[in-house]
Coordinates of C-alpha atoms in Angstrom, one line a residue:
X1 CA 41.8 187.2 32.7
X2 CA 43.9 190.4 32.7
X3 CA 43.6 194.0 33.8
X4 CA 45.7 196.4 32.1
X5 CA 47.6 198.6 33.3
X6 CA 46.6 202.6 33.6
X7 CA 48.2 205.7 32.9
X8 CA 49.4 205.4 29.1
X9 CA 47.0 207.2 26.7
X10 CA 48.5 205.1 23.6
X11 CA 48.8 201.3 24.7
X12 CA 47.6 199.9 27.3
X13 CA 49.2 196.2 28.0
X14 CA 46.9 193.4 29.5
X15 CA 49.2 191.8 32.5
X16 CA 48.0 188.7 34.6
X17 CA 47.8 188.6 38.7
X18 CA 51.2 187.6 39.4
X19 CA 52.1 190.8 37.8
X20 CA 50.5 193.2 40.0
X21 CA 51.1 194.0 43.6
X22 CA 49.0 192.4 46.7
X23 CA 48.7 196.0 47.6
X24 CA 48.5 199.5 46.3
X25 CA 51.2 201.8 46.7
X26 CA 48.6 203.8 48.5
X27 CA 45.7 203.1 50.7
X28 CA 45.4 200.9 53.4
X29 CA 47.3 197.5 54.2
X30 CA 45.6 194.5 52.4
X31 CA 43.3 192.4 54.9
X32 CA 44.0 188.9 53.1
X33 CA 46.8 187.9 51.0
X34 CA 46.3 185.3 47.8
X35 CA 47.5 182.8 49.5
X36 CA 44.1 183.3 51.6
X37 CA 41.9 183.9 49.1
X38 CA 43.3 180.8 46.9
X39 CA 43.0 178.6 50.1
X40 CA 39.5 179.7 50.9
X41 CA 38.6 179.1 47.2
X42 CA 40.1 175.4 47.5
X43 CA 39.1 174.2 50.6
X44 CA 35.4 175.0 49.2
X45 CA 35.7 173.7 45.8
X46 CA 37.1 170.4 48.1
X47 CA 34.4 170.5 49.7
X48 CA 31.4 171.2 46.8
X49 CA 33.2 171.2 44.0
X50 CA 34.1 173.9 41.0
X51 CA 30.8 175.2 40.4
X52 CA 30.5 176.1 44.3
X53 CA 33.3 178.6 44.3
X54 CA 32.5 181.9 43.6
X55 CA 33.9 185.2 44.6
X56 CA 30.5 185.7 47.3
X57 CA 30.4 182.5 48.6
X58 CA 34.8 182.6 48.6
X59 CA 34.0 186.1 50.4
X60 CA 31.6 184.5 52.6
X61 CA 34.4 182.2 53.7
X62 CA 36.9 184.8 54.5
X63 CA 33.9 186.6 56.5
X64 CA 33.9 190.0 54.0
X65 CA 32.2 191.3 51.7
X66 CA 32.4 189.9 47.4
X67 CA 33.4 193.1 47.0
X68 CA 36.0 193.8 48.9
X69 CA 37.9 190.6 46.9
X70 CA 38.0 192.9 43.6
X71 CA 40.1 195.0 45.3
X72 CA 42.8 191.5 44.8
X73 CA 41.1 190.1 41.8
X74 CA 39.6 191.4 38.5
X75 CA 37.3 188.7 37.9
X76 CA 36.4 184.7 38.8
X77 CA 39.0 183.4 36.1
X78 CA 42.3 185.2 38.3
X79 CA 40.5 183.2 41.6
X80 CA 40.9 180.0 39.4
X81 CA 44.7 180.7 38.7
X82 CA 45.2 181.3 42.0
X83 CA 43.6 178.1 43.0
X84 CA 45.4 176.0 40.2
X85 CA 48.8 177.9 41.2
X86 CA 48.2 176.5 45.2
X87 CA 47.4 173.0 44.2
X88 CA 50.1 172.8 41.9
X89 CA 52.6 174.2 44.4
X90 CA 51.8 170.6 46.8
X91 CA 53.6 168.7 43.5
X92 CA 57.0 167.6 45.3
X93 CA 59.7 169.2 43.0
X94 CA 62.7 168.8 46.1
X95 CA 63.1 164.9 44.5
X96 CA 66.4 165.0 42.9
X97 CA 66.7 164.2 39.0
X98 CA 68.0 161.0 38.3
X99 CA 69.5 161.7 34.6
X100 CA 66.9 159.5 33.4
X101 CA 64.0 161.1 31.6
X102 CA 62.0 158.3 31.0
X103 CA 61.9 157.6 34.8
X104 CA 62.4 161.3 36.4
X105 CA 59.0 162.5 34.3
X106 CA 57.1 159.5 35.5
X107 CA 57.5 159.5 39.2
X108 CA 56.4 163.4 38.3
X109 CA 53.5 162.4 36.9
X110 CA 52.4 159.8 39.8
X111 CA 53.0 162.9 42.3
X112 CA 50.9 165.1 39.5
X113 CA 48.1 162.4 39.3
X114 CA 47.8 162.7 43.1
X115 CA 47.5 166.4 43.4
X116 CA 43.9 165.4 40.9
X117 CA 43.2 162.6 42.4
X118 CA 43.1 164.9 46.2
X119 CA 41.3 167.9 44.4
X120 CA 38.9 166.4 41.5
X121 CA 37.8 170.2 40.7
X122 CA 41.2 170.2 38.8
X123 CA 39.7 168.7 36.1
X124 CA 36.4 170.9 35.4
X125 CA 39.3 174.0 35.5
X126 CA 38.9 175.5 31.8
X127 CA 42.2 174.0 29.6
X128 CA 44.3 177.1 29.0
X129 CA 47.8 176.2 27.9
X130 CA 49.2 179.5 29.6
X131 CA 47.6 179.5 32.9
X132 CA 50.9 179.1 34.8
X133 CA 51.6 180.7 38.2
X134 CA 55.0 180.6 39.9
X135 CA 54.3 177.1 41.3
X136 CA 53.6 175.9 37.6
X137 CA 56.6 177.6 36.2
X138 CA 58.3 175.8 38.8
X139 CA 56.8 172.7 37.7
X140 CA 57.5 173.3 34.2
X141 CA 60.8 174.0 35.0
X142 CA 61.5 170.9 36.6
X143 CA 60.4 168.8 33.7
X144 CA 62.5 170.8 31.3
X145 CA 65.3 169.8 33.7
X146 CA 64.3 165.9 33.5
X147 CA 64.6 166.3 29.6
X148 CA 67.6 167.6 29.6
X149 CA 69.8 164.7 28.6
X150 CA 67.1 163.8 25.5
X151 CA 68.4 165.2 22.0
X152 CA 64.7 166.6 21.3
X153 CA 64.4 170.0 20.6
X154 CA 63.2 172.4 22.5
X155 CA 59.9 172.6 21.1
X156 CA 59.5 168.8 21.0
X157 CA 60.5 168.6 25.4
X158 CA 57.6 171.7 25.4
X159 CA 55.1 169.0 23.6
X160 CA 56.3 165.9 25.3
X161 CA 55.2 167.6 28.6
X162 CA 51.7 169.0 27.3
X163 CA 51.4 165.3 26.3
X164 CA 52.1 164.2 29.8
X165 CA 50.3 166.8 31.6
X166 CA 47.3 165.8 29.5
X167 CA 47.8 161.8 30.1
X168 CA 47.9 162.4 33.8
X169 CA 45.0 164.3 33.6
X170 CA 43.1 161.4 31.9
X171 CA 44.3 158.7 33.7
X172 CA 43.0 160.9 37.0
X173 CA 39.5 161.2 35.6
X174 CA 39.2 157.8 34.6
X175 CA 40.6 156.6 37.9
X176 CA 38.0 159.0 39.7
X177 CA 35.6 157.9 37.5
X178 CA 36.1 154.3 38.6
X179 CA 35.0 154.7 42.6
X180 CA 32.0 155.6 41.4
X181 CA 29.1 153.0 40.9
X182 CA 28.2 152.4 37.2
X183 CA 25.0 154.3 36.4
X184 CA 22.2 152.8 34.3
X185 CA 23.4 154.2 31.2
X186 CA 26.9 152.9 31.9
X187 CA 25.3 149.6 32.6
X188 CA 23.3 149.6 29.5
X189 CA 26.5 150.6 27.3
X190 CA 28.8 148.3 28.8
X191 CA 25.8 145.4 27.9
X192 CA 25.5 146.7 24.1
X193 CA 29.3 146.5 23.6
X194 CA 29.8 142.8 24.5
X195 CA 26.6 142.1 22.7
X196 CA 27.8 143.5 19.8
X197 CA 30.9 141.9 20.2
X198 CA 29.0 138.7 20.1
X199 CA 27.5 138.8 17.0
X200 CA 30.7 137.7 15.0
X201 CA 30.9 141.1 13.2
X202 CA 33.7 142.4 15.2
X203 CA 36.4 139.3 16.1
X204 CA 39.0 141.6 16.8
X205 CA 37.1 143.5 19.4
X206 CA 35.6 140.3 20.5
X207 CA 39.2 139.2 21.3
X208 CA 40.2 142.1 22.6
X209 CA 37.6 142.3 25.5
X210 CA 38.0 138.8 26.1
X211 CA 41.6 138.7 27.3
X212 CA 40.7 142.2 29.3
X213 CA 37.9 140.4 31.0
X214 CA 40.5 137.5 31.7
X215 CA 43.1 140.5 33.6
X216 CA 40.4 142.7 34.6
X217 CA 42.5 144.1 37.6
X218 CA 45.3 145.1 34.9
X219 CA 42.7 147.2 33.1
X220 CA 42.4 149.4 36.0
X221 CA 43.1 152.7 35.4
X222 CA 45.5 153.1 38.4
X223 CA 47.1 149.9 37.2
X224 CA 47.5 151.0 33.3
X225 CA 49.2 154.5 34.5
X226 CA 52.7 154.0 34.9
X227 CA 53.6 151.0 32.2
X228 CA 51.7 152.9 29.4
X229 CA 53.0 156.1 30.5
X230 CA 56.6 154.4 30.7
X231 CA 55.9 153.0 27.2
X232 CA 55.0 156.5 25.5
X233 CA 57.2 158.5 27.3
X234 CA 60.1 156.1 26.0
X235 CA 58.9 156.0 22.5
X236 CA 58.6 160.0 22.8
X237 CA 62.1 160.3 24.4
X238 CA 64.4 158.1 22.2

């Protein structure tokens, strides 16, 4: 979300949080800083999850008042850019580049995938393709950097890395998913799909499942990451 800056009568232009000062240029000293408020916000969402953080209970945290935050933050959506922003900033980016973009953007992506794997709340953060702080411009950055040496455009590196950010993302929600015990729908899906696979109607699914149920352990999630990452990132660099 934006607030817009005041003062023209004509046009008035939207700007995000990272565009406005912490602090008036009058009026007293702030009492927190972002970096407090987005720590606050994480280390509950941590704790209870997404749907926990607000800005009263985040207030609450910080011992003040919900609306003294407003004085930081226009609404709940600039609290979740701050929070992304923070998380994103404990992605090591100090690992040199190698020269190779197959293998720079995947050891990335395993130090990505950990960041979701340490704050699940990541993934129930609304998908908005702009929400970039200066940690994830810092992060994007750094992956424009690995693809440097590819002959891909520039608008074909910009996909590559969507593509990427959104495979880690799934691999980290199915790999979540996974330590948790099978509900009784799960159960009873998993059930219909072999029985179906039975029947003779489907050999090619039938064979499928058979040799994953002979490497079971290679159908992991956090076994699958890094070879099928390796294989579409080399058939998206070359």
């Amino acid at each position: 979300m934006t607030r817009r800056r005041t003062g023209d009568p004509v046009a008035e232009e939207p700007v995000t949080v990272w565009e406005r000062p912490e602090r008036g240029a009058r009026g007293p000293a702030p009492e927190r800083s972002r970096a407090q408020i987005a720590a606050a916000a994480v280390e509950l969402a941590d704790a209870e999850g997404l749907a926990a953080v607000s800005m009263r209970q985040v207030a609450a945290r910080l011992a003040t008042g919900p609306a003294s935050l407003y004085r930081y933050l226009a609404d709940r959506d600039e609290l979740l850019d701050l929070m992304t922003d923070a998380v994103a900033g404990e992605v090591d980016l100090t690992t040199p580049l190698s020269g190779d973009p197959v293998e720079d953007l995947l050891a990335l992506a395993v130090r990505s995938k950990e960041v979701h794997l340490r704050h699940p709340w990541l993934l129930d953060i609304p998908t908005e393709p702009l929400r970039l702080g200066p940690n994830g411009l810092d992060h994007l950055e750094y992956a424009l950097r690995a693809l440097a040496p590819t002959s891909l455009s520039e608008q074909s590196k910009m996909q590559t890395i969507g593509l990427l950010n959104a495979l880690v993302t799934q691999f980290a929600r199915a790999e979540l998913g996974g330590r948790r015990s099978p509900t009784d729908r799960q159960r009873a899906q998993a059930a219909y799909l072999m029985k179906a696979a039975a029947t003779g109607r489907h050999p090619l699914l039938a064979e499928a499942l058979a040799g994953q149920a002979a490497s079971d352990a290679a159908s992991r999630p956090q076994t699958q990451f890094m070879p099928l990452l390796h294989r579409v990132l080399v058939g998206l660099t070359s």
